[in-house]
């Protein structure tokens, strides 16, 4: 006889899989009415959790796993720091894993966190595959996607409206009379890359493919690409502030006056962006982390979207 799954229990009870998991774990965040529906569905389906599942341990481990693509990036360092602050306030620990911007490493990192029985996983995913996240949710462990939107309704997320954010950068340059812009972007498969490219084009207008430079998300890589250009554009729109720093370094070495001869716009507004005078799109990291933490402690799947704020400084 086929074993009933957590997904089937959720469907029968008319709830999310996370709610079913919370009922099994006897968490207080579920209403009495919802709890009764879930327990009834469990009984009718004869559902039995896997013997190795975390939910059989009778409570929380008090640990949150967080998976980031590059802990050296100040954006993710701030995400981890803010999450650690909130976890400490709630007597929980944070376990950090770095994927080096690789999907295979993301999957391995998540598996390792499951092996040590974390209560929930906050992941800043590569974003072009979600099946492994669904598998984790189906097993009873909470997952929150940080910064990346997925169409799947089962994945909780705190994401960025990349298109609206990047369109502000494009519109600003166009309004300033700029007609020749180059985009310095990361992995073209990533949701964030595609969204920022689409948004910039929405605000600026069409950008030819030969005006899009893809490279590793690292300031040294973007610096090299700009140093290789025979002719500089009027402006650069960069995937993030780290890449903007690399562009600015290259312009300095080429003797170009930043902000007047060539303009540079970044993305994220990490702490060093203000120090370096980078015009950028500010992502409200602290607010996003707070919403991710609320999702972990709450009952239902949540999809929260933030729109970046355009911040003008000397680089543009």
mmCIF file of C-alpha atoms in Angstrom:
data_model
loop_
_atom_site.group_PDB
_atom_site.id
_atom_site.type_symbol
_atom_site.label_atom_id
_atom_site.label_comp_id
_atom_site.label_asym_id
_atom_site.label_seq_id
_atom_site.Cartn_x
_atom_site.Cartn_y
_atom_site.Cartn_z
ATOM 1 C CA UNK A 1 0.000 0.000 0.000
ATOM 2 C CA UNK A 2 1.313 3.432 -0.962
ATOM 3 C CA UNK A 3 2.490 5.494 1.995
ATOM 4 C CA UNK A 4 0.593 8.760 2.548
ATOM 5 C CA UNK A 5 2.725 11.895 2.181
ATOM 6 C CA UNK A 6 2.864 15.197 4.013
ATOM 7 C CA UNK A 7 1.687 16.874 0.814
ATOM 8 C CA UNK A 8 -1.444 14.677 0.694
ATOM 9 C CA UNK A 9 -2.265 15.477 4.300
ATOM 10 C CA UNK A 10 -1.947 19.208 3.567
ATOM 11 C CA UNK A 11 -4.178 18.938 0.500
ATOM 12 C CA UNK A 12 -6.842 17.013 2.386
ATOM 13 C CA UNK A 13 -6.781 19.440 5.321
ATOM 14 C CA UNK A 14 -6.736 22.476 3.035
ATOM 15 C CA UNK A 15 -3.523 23.848 4.570
ATOM 16 C CA UNK A 16 0.150 24.215 3.688
ATOM 17 C CA UNK A 17 2.717 21.496 4.356
ATOM 18 C CA UNK A 18 4.353 23.806 6.881
ATOM 19 C CA UNK A 19 1.112 23.950 8.860
ATOM 20 C CA UNK A 20 0.933 20.152 8.927
ATOM 21 C CA UNK A 21 4.515 20.037 10.166
ATOM 22 C CA UNK A 22 3.699 22.540 12.918
ATOM 23 C CA UNK A 23 0.718 20.472 14.068
ATOM 24 C CA UNK A 24 2.866 17.340 14.263
ATOM 25 C CA UNK A 25 5.461 19.321 16.225
ATOM 26 C CA UNK A 26 2.757 20.640 18.603
ATOM 27 C CA UNK A 27 3.574 24.271 17.877
ATOM 28 C CA UNK A 28 1.314 26.938 19.354
ATOM 29 C CA UNK A 29 1.130 29.010 16.150
ATOM 30 C CA UNK A 30 -1.717 26.880 14.705
ATOM 31 C CA UNK A 31 -5.369 27.647 15.458
ATOM 32 C CA UNK A 32 -7.511 24.984 17.154
ATOM 33 C CA UNK A 33 -9.752 24.698 14.098
ATOM 34 C CA UNK A 34 -6.808 24.169 11.729
ATOM 35 C CA UNK A 35 -5.190 21.708 14.124
ATOM 36 C CA UNK A 36 -8.368 19.611 14.213
ATOM 37 C CA UNK A 37 -8.554 19.534 10.391
ATOM 38 C CA UNK A 38 -4.958 18.398 10.114
ATOM 39 C CA UNK A 39 -5.271 15.719 12.791
ATOM 40 C CA UNK A 40 -8.426 14.426 11.122
ATOM 41 C CA UNK A 41 -6.646 14.258 7.743
ATOM 42 C CA UNK A 42 -3.699 12.427 9.320
ATOM 43 C CA UNK A 43 -6.013 9.860 10.823
ATOM 44 C CA UNK A 44 -8.076 9.348 7.670
ATOM 45 C CA UNK A 45 -4.998 8.944 5.456
ATOM 46 C CA UNK A 46 -3.087 6.867 7.990
ATOM 47 C CA UNK A 47 -0.127 9.206 7.647
ATOM 48 C CA UNK A 48 3.033 8.238 9.527
ATOM 49 C CA UNK A 49 6.138 10.464 9.458
ATOM 50 C CA UNK A 50 9.360 8.848 8.331
ATOM 51 C CA UNK A 51 11.237 7.363 11.269
ATOM 52 C CA UNK A 52 14.236 9.638 10.629
ATOM 53 C CA UNK A 53 12.250 12.845 10.170
ATOM 54 C CA UNK A 54 12.981 15.810 12.411
ATOM 55 C CA UNK A 55 9.355 16.070 13.405
ATOM 56 C CA UNK A 56 9.559 12.832 15.441
ATOM 57 C CA UNK A 57 12.081 14.380 17.791
ATOM 58 C CA UNK A 58 9.288 16.036 19.711
ATOM 59 C CA UNK A 59 10.231 19.666 19.360
ATOM 60 C CA UNK A 60 12.549 22.283 17.963
ATOM 61 C CA UNK A 61 16.261 21.854 17.652
ATOM 62 C CA UNK A 62 16.684 25.590 18.114
ATOM 63 C CA UNK A 63 18.783 25.844 14.965
ATOM 64 C CA UNK A 64 18.257 27.756 11.724
ATOM 65 C CA UNK A 65 20.297 26.974 8.648
ATOM 66 C CA UNK A 66 21.165 29.741 6.184
ATOM 67 C CA UNK A 67 22.599 29.075 2.739
ATOM 68 C CA UNK A 68 24.238 31.972 0.886
ATOM 69 C CA UNK A 69 26.072 32.110 -2.422
ATOM 70 C CA UNK A 70 29.130 34.061 -1.249
ATOM 71 C CA UNK A 71 29.720 35.017 2.382
ATOM 72 C CA UNK A 72 32.523 37.378 1.250
ATOM 73 C CA UNK A 73 29.905 39.559 -0.429
ATOM 74 C CA UNK A 74 28.962 42.296 2.094
ATOM 75 C CA UNK A 75 25.297 41.828 1.143
ATOM 76 C CA UNK A 76 25.246 38.262 2.452
ATOM 77 C CA UNK A 77 27.455 39.110 5.417
ATOM 78 C CA UNK A 78 24.813 41.604 6.508
ATOM 79 C CA UNK A 79 22.002 39.092 5.908
ATOM 80 C CA UNK A 80 23.750 36.528 8.099
ATOM 81 C CA UNK A 81 24.552 39.093 10.792
ATOM 82 C CA UNK A 82 20.979 40.362 10.987
ATOM 83 C CA UNK A 83 19.591 36.816 11.108
ATOM 84 C CA UNK A 84 22.008 35.917 13.894
ATOM 85 C CA UNK A 85 20.811 38.946 15.886
ATOM 86 C CA UNK A 86 17.174 37.863 15.625
ATOM 87 C CA UNK A 87 18.000 34.230 16.359
ATOM 88 C CA UNK A 88 19.926 35.183 19.500
ATOM 89 C CA UNK A 89 16.959 37.195 20.744
ATOM 90 C CA UNK A 90 14.875 34.030 20.390
ATOM 91 C CA UNK A 91 17.458 31.666 21.932
ATOM 92 C CA UNK A 92 18.223 30.034 18.607
ATOM 93 C CA UNK A 93 21.478 29.350 16.756
ATOM 94 C CA UNK A 94 22.349 30.013 13.114
ATOM 95 C CA UNK A 95 24.402 27.609 11.012
ATOM 96 C CA UNK A 96 25.861 29.175 7.869
ATOM 97 C CA UNK A 97 26.777 27.449 4.622
ATOM 98 C CA UNK A 98 28.398 29.006 1.536
ATOM 99 C CA UNK A 99 27.730 27.604 -1.953
ATOM 100 C CA UNK A 100 30.321 29.569 -3.954
ATOM 101 C CA UNK A 101 27.520 30.485 -6.385
ATOM 102 C CA UNK A 102 27.034 26.853 -7.504
ATOM 103 C CA UNK A 103 23.716 25.004 -7.660
ATOM 104 C CA UNK A 104 25.303 21.623 -6.908
ATOM 105 C CA UNK A 105 26.888 23.086 -3.780
ATOM 106 C CA UNK A 106 23.532 24.613 -2.814
ATOM 107 C CA UNK A 107 21.955 21.157 -2.873
ATOM 108 C CA UNK A 108 24.816 19.664 -0.856
ATOM 109 C CA UNK A 109 24.625 22.475 1.702
ATOM 110 C CA UNK A 110 20.909 21.960 2.207
ATOM 111 C CA UNK A 111 21.381 18.213 2.633
ATOM 112 C CA UNK A 112 24.069 18.811 5.252
ATOM 113 C CA UNK A 113 21.747 21.118 7.185
ATOM 114 C CA UNK A 114 18.993 18.514 7.080
ATOM 115 C CA UNK A 115 21.428 15.900 8.385
ATOM 116 C CA UNK A 116 22.061 17.958 11.505
ATOM 117 C CA UNK A 117 18.316 18.513 12.027
ATOM 118 C CA UNK A 118 17.796 22.256 11.659
ATOM 119 C CA UNK A 119 14.285 23.597 12.276
ATOM 120 C CA UNK A 120 14.233 25.744 9.145
ATOM 121 C CA UNK A 121 16.422 26.819 6.248
ATOM 122 C CA UNK A 122 16.751 30.323 4.824
ATOM 123 C CA UNK A 123 18.338 30.038 1.400
ATOM 124 C CA UNK A 124 19.548 32.667 -1.066
ATOM 125 C CA UNK A 125 19.150 30.331 -4.046
ATOM 126 C CA UNK A 126 20.702 30.361 -7.480
ATOM 127 C CA UNK A 127 17.082 30.610 -8.570
ATOM 128 C CA UNK A 128 16.816 28.607 -11.769
ATOM 129 C CA UNK A 129 15.749 25.341 -10.152
ATOM 130 C CA UNK A 130 13.361 24.704 -7.250
ATOM 131 C CA UNK A 131 12.679 20.941 -7.174
ATOM 132 C CA UNK A 132 15.209 20.375 -4.379
ATOM 133 C CA UNK A 133 13.522 23.069 -2.259
ATOM 134 C CA UNK A 134 10.123 21.449 -2.756
ATOM 135 C CA UNK A 135 11.602 18.117 -1.637
ATOM 136 C CA UNK A 136 12.809 19.729 1.582
ATOM 137 C CA UNK A 137 9.415 21.287 2.267
ATOM 138 C CA UNK A 138 7.706 17.959 1.548
ATOM 139 C CA UNK A 139 9.933 16.303 4.146
ATOM 140 C CA UNK A 140 8.632 18.669 6.825
ATOM 141 C CA UNK A 141 11.424 21.244 7.123
ATOM 142 C CA UNK A 142 10.579 24.884 6.566
ATOM 143 C CA UNK A 143 12.280 26.743 3.714
ATOM 144 C CA UNK A 144 12.316 30.476 3.032
ATOM 145 C CA UNK A 145 13.774 31.741 -0.236
ATOM 146 C CA UNK A 146 15.683 34.969 0.382
ATOM 147 C CA UNK A 147 15.831 37.444 -2.485
ATOM 148 C CA UNK A 148 14.491 35.145 -5.194
ATOM 149 C CA UNK A 149 10.903 34.675 -6.381
ATOM 150 C CA UNK A 150 9.502 31.277 -7.365
ATOM 151 C CA UNK A 151 6.134 30.706 -9.017
ATOM 152 C CA UNK A 152 5.556 27.596 -6.902
ATOM 153 C CA UNK A 153 2.997 28.453 -4.222
ATOM 154 C CA UNK A 154 4.532 26.076 -1.669
ATOM 155 C CA UNK A 155 7.762 28.048 -1.299
ATOM 156 C CA UNK A 156 7.773 30.888 1.209
ATOM 157 C CA UNK A 157 9.900 33.789 0.083
ATOM 158 C CA UNK A 158 11.087 37.275 0.846
ATOM 159 C CA UNK A 159 11.977 38.573 -2.589
ATOM 160 C CA UNK A 160 12.933 41.690 -4.528
ATOM 161 C CA UNK A 161 10.942 43.303 -7.327
ATOM 162 C CA UNK A 162 14.013 43.312 -9.541
ATOM 163 C CA UNK A 163 12.234 44.745 -12.559
ATOM 164 C CA UNK A 164 10.805 47.766 -10.731
ATOM 165 C CA UNK A 165 14.118 48.368 -8.983
ATOM 166 C CA UNK A 166 16.381 48.195 -12.028
ATOM 167 C CA UNK A 167 13.934 50.204 -14.151
ATOM 168 C CA UNK A 168 14.613 53.175 -11.844
ATOM 169 C CA UNK A 169 18.289 53.031 -12.774
ATOM 170 C CA UNK A 170 17.504 52.843 -16.473
ATOM 171 C CA UNK A 171 14.991 55.671 -16.332
ATOM 172 C CA UNK A 172 17.414 57.871 -14.396
ATOM 173 C CA UNK A 173 20.165 57.479 -16.989
ATOM 174 C CA UNK A 174 17.767 58.036 -19.863
ATOM 175 C CA UNK A 175 16.414 61.188 -18.224
ATOM 176 C CA UNK A 176 20.011 62.414 -17.852
ATOM 177 C CA UNK A 177 20.442 62.187 -21.609
ATOM 178 C CA UNK A 178 22.519 58.993 -21.616
ATOM 179 C CA UNK A 179 22.083 56.927 -24.779
ATOM 180 C CA UNK A 180 25.046 54.527 -24.563
ATOM 181 C CA UNK A 181 25.063 52.184 -21.557
ATOM 182 C CA UNK A 182 26.736 48.860 -20.797
ATOM 183 C CA UNK A 183 25.366 46.297 -18.351
ATOM 184 C CA UNK A 184 27.897 44.332 -16.263
ATOM 185 C CA UNK A 185 25.993 41.215 -15.196
ATOM 186 C CA UNK A 186 26.502 37.872 -13.448
ATOM 187 C CA UNK A 187 25.150 34.439 -14.367
ATOM 188 C CA UNK A 188 22.468 34.976 -17.072
ATOM 189 C CA UNK A 189 20.552 31.921 -15.839
ATOM 190 C CA UNK A 190 19.844 33.452 -12.439
ATOM 191 C CA UNK A 191 16.463 35.004 -11.703
ATOM 192 C CA UNK A 192 18.102 38.091 -10.242
ATOM 193 C CA UNK A 193 20.281 38.656 -13.311
ATOM 194 C CA UNK A 194 17.370 38.280 -15.718
ATOM 195 C CA UNK A 195 15.152 40.532 -13.624
ATOM 196 C CA UNK A 196 17.715 43.313 -13.350
ATOM 197 C CA UNK A 197 18.449 43.198 -17.063
ATOM 198 C CA UNK A 198 14.753 43.300 -17.940
ATOM 199 C CA UNK A 199 14.115 46.131 -15.499
ATOM 200 C CA UNK A 200 16.998 48.248 -16.759
ATOM 201 C CA UNK A 201 15.804 47.859 -20.333
ATOM 202 C CA UNK A 202 12.287 48.794 -19.253
ATOM 203 C CA UNK A 203 13.511 52.124 -17.892
ATOM 204 C CA UNK A 204 16.349 52.853 -20.314
ATOM 205 C CA UNK A 205 15.272 51.299 -23.582
ATOM 206 C CA UNK A 206 16.841 48.539 -25.640
ATOM 207 C CA UNK A 207 20.427 47.556 -24.880
ATOM 208 C CA UNK A 208 22.197 45.551 -27.639
ATOM 209 C CA UNK A 209 23.538 42.133 -26.660
ATOM 210 C CA UNK A 210 27.115 43.269 -27.319
ATOM 211 C CA UNK A 211 26.579 45.893 -24.620
ATOM 212 C CA UNK A 212 25.950 43.212 -21.968
ATOM 213 C CA UNK A 213 29.118 41.888 -20.333
ATOM 214 C CA UNK A 214 28.761 38.713 -18.253
ATOM 215 C CA UNK A 215 31.399 37.799 -15.706
ATOM 216 C CA UNK A 216 31.913 36.386 -12.242
ATOM 217 C CA UNK A 217 30.210 38.410 -9.535
ATOM 218 C CA UNK A 218 33.447 39.844 -8.205
ATOM 219 C CA UNK A 219 35.039 43.301 -8.353
ATOM 220 C CA UNK A 220 38.245 41.982 -9.911
ATOM 221 C CA UNK A 221 36.316 40.336 -12.751
ATOM 222 C CA UNK A 222 34.305 43.472 -13.565
ATOM 223 C CA UNK A 223 37.478 45.568 -13.372
ATOM 224 C CA UNK A 224 39.176 43.337 -15.944
ATOM 225 C CA UNK A 225 36.220 43.500 -18.324
ATOM 226 C CA UNK A 226 36.218 47.291 -18.294
ATOM 227 C CA UNK A 227 39.988 47.462 -18.734
ATOM 228 C CA UNK A 228 39.587 45.320 -21.869
ATOM 229 C CA UNK A 229 37.103 47.672 -23.528
ATOM 230 C CA UNK A 230 38.473 49.678 -26.457
ATOM 231 C CA UNK A 231 35.727 52.299 -26.176
ATOM 232 C CA UNK A 232 33.990 53.262 -22.965
ATOM 233 C CA UNK A 233 30.226 53.898 -22.824
ATOM 234 C CA UNK A 234 28.585 56.858 -21.141
ATOM 235 C CA UNK A 235 27.369 54.708 -18.270
ATOM 236 C CA UNK A 236 27.579 51.282 -16.626
ATOM 237 C CA UNK A 237 24.754 49.486 -14.829
ATOM 238 C CA UNK A 238 26.202 46.764 -12.600
ATOM 239 C CA UNK A 239 24.688 43.611 -11.137
ATOM 240 C CA UNK A 240 25.712 44.678 -7.638
ATOM 241 C CA UNK A 241 27.852 47.155 -5.707
ATOM 242 C CA UNK A 242 30.875 44.858 -5.664
ATOM 243 C CA UNK A 243 30.954 44.819 -9.455
ATOM 244 C CA UNK A 244 30.394 48.584 -9.489
ATOM 245 C CA UNK A 245 33.511 48.973 -7.329
ATOM 246 C CA UNK A 246 35.489 47.016 -9.919
ATOM 247 C CA UNK A 247 34.188 49.229 -12.706
ATOM 248 C CA UNK A 248 35.098 52.350 -10.748
ATOM 249 C CA UNK A 249 38.587 50.984 -10.118
ATOM 250 C CA UNK A 250 39.084 50.394 -13.858
ATOM 251 C CA UNK A 251 37.829 53.876 -14.728
ATOM 252 C CA UNK A 252 40.221 55.396 -12.212
ATOM 253 C CA UNK A 253 43.129 53.499 -13.750
ATOM 254 C CA UNK A 254 42.097 54.689 -17.204
ATOM 255 C CA UNK A 255 42.037 58.290 -16.033
ATOM 256 C CA UNK A 256 38.298 58.757 -16.501
ATOM 257 C CA UNK A 257 36.386 61.265 -14.386
ATOM 258 C CA UNK A 258 33.716 59.312 -12.538
ATOM 259 C CA UNK A 259 30.206 60.705 -12.486
ATOM 260 C CA UNK A 260 30.650 63.159 -15.335
ATOM 261 C CA UNK A 261 32.575 61.473 -18.142
ATOM 262 C CA UNK A 262 31.232 58.016 -17.246
ATOM 263 C CA UNK A 263 28.496 57.177 -14.767
ATOM 264 C CA UNK A 264 28.250 53.990 -12.701
ATOM 265 C CA UNK A 265 25.213 52.508 -10.938
ATOM 266 C CA UNK A 266 25.342 49.506 -8.611
ATOM 267 C CA UNK A 267 22.730 47.424 -6.800
ATOM 268 C CA UNK A 268 22.166 46.409 -3.124
ATOM 269 C CA UNK A 269 23.522 49.465 -1.227
ATOM 270 C CA UNK A 270 25.869 47.503 1.008
ATOM 271 C CA UNK A 271 27.661 49.516 3.698
ATOM 272 C CA UNK A 272 30.699 50.260 1.524
ATOM 273 C CA UNK A 273 28.531 51.739 -1.245
ATOM 274 C CA UNK A 274 27.994 54.905 0.774
ATOM 275 C CA UNK A 275 31.688 55.139 1.624
ATOM 276 C CA UNK A 276 32.651 54.750 -2.047
ATOM 277 C CA UNK A 277 29.916 57.122 -3.258
ATOM 278 C CA UNK A 278 28.139 54.539 -5.425
ATOM 279 C CA UNK A 279 24.777 55.455 -6.915
ATOM 280 C CA UNK A 280 22.766 52.299 -6.350
ATOM 281 C CA UNK A 281 19.451 50.553 -5.664
ATOM 282 C CA UNK A 282 18.948 50.073 -1.932
ATOM 283 C CA UNK A 283 17.635 46.697 -0.836
ATOM 284 C CA UNK A 284 16.127 46.851 2.706
ATOM 285 C CA UNK A 285 18.122 43.921 4.059
ATOM 286 C CA UNK A 286 17.121 44.242 7.709
ATOM 287 C CA UNK A 287 13.413 44.426 6.890
ATOM 288 C CA UNK A 288 13.732 41.410 4.609
ATOM 289 C CA UNK A 289 15.511 39.386 7.293
ATOM 290 C CA UNK A 290 12.830 40.311 9.822
ATOM 291 C CA UNK A 291 10.100 39.101 7.446
ATOM 292 C CA UNK A 292 12.008 35.887 6.763
ATOM 293 C CA UNK A 293 12.274 35.277 10.506
ATOM 294 C CA UNK A 294 8.557 35.965 10.989
ATOM 295 C CA UNK A 295 7.844 33.400 8.289
ATOM 296 C CA UNK A 296 9.917 30.815 10.119
ATOM 297 C CA UNK A 297 8.001 31.436 13.339
ATOM 298 C CA UNK A 298 4.597 31.787 11.687
ATOM 299 C CA UNK A 299 2.038 29.372 10.336
ATOM 300 C CA UNK A 300 1.543 29.832 6.612
ATOM 301 C CA UNK A 301 3.450 30.132 3.372
ATOM 302 C CA UNK A 302 4.205 33.814 2.787
ATOM 303 C CA UNK A 303 5.391 35.671 -0.298
ATOM 304 C CA UNK A 304 6.692 39.111 0.653
ATOM 305 C CA UNK A 305 8.036 41.462 -2.028
ATOM 306 C CA UNK A 306 10.230 44.546 -1.533
ATOM 307 C CA UNK A 307 10.995 47.230 -4.120
ATOM 308 C CA UNK A 308 14.505 48.770 -4.052
ATOM 309 C CA UNK A 309 14.957 52.500 -3.519
ATOM 310 C CA UNK A 310 17.119 54.529 -5.929
ATOM 311 C CA UNK A 311 19.998 56.211 -4.082
ATOM 312 C CA UNK A 312 21.976 58.868 -5.948
ATOM 313 C CA UNK A 313 25.615 59.534 -5.113
ATOM 314 C CA UNK A 314 28.714 60.845 -6.881
ATOM 315 C CA UNK A 315 29.271 57.842 -9.204
ATOM 316 C CA UNK A 316 26.202 58.905 -11.233
#
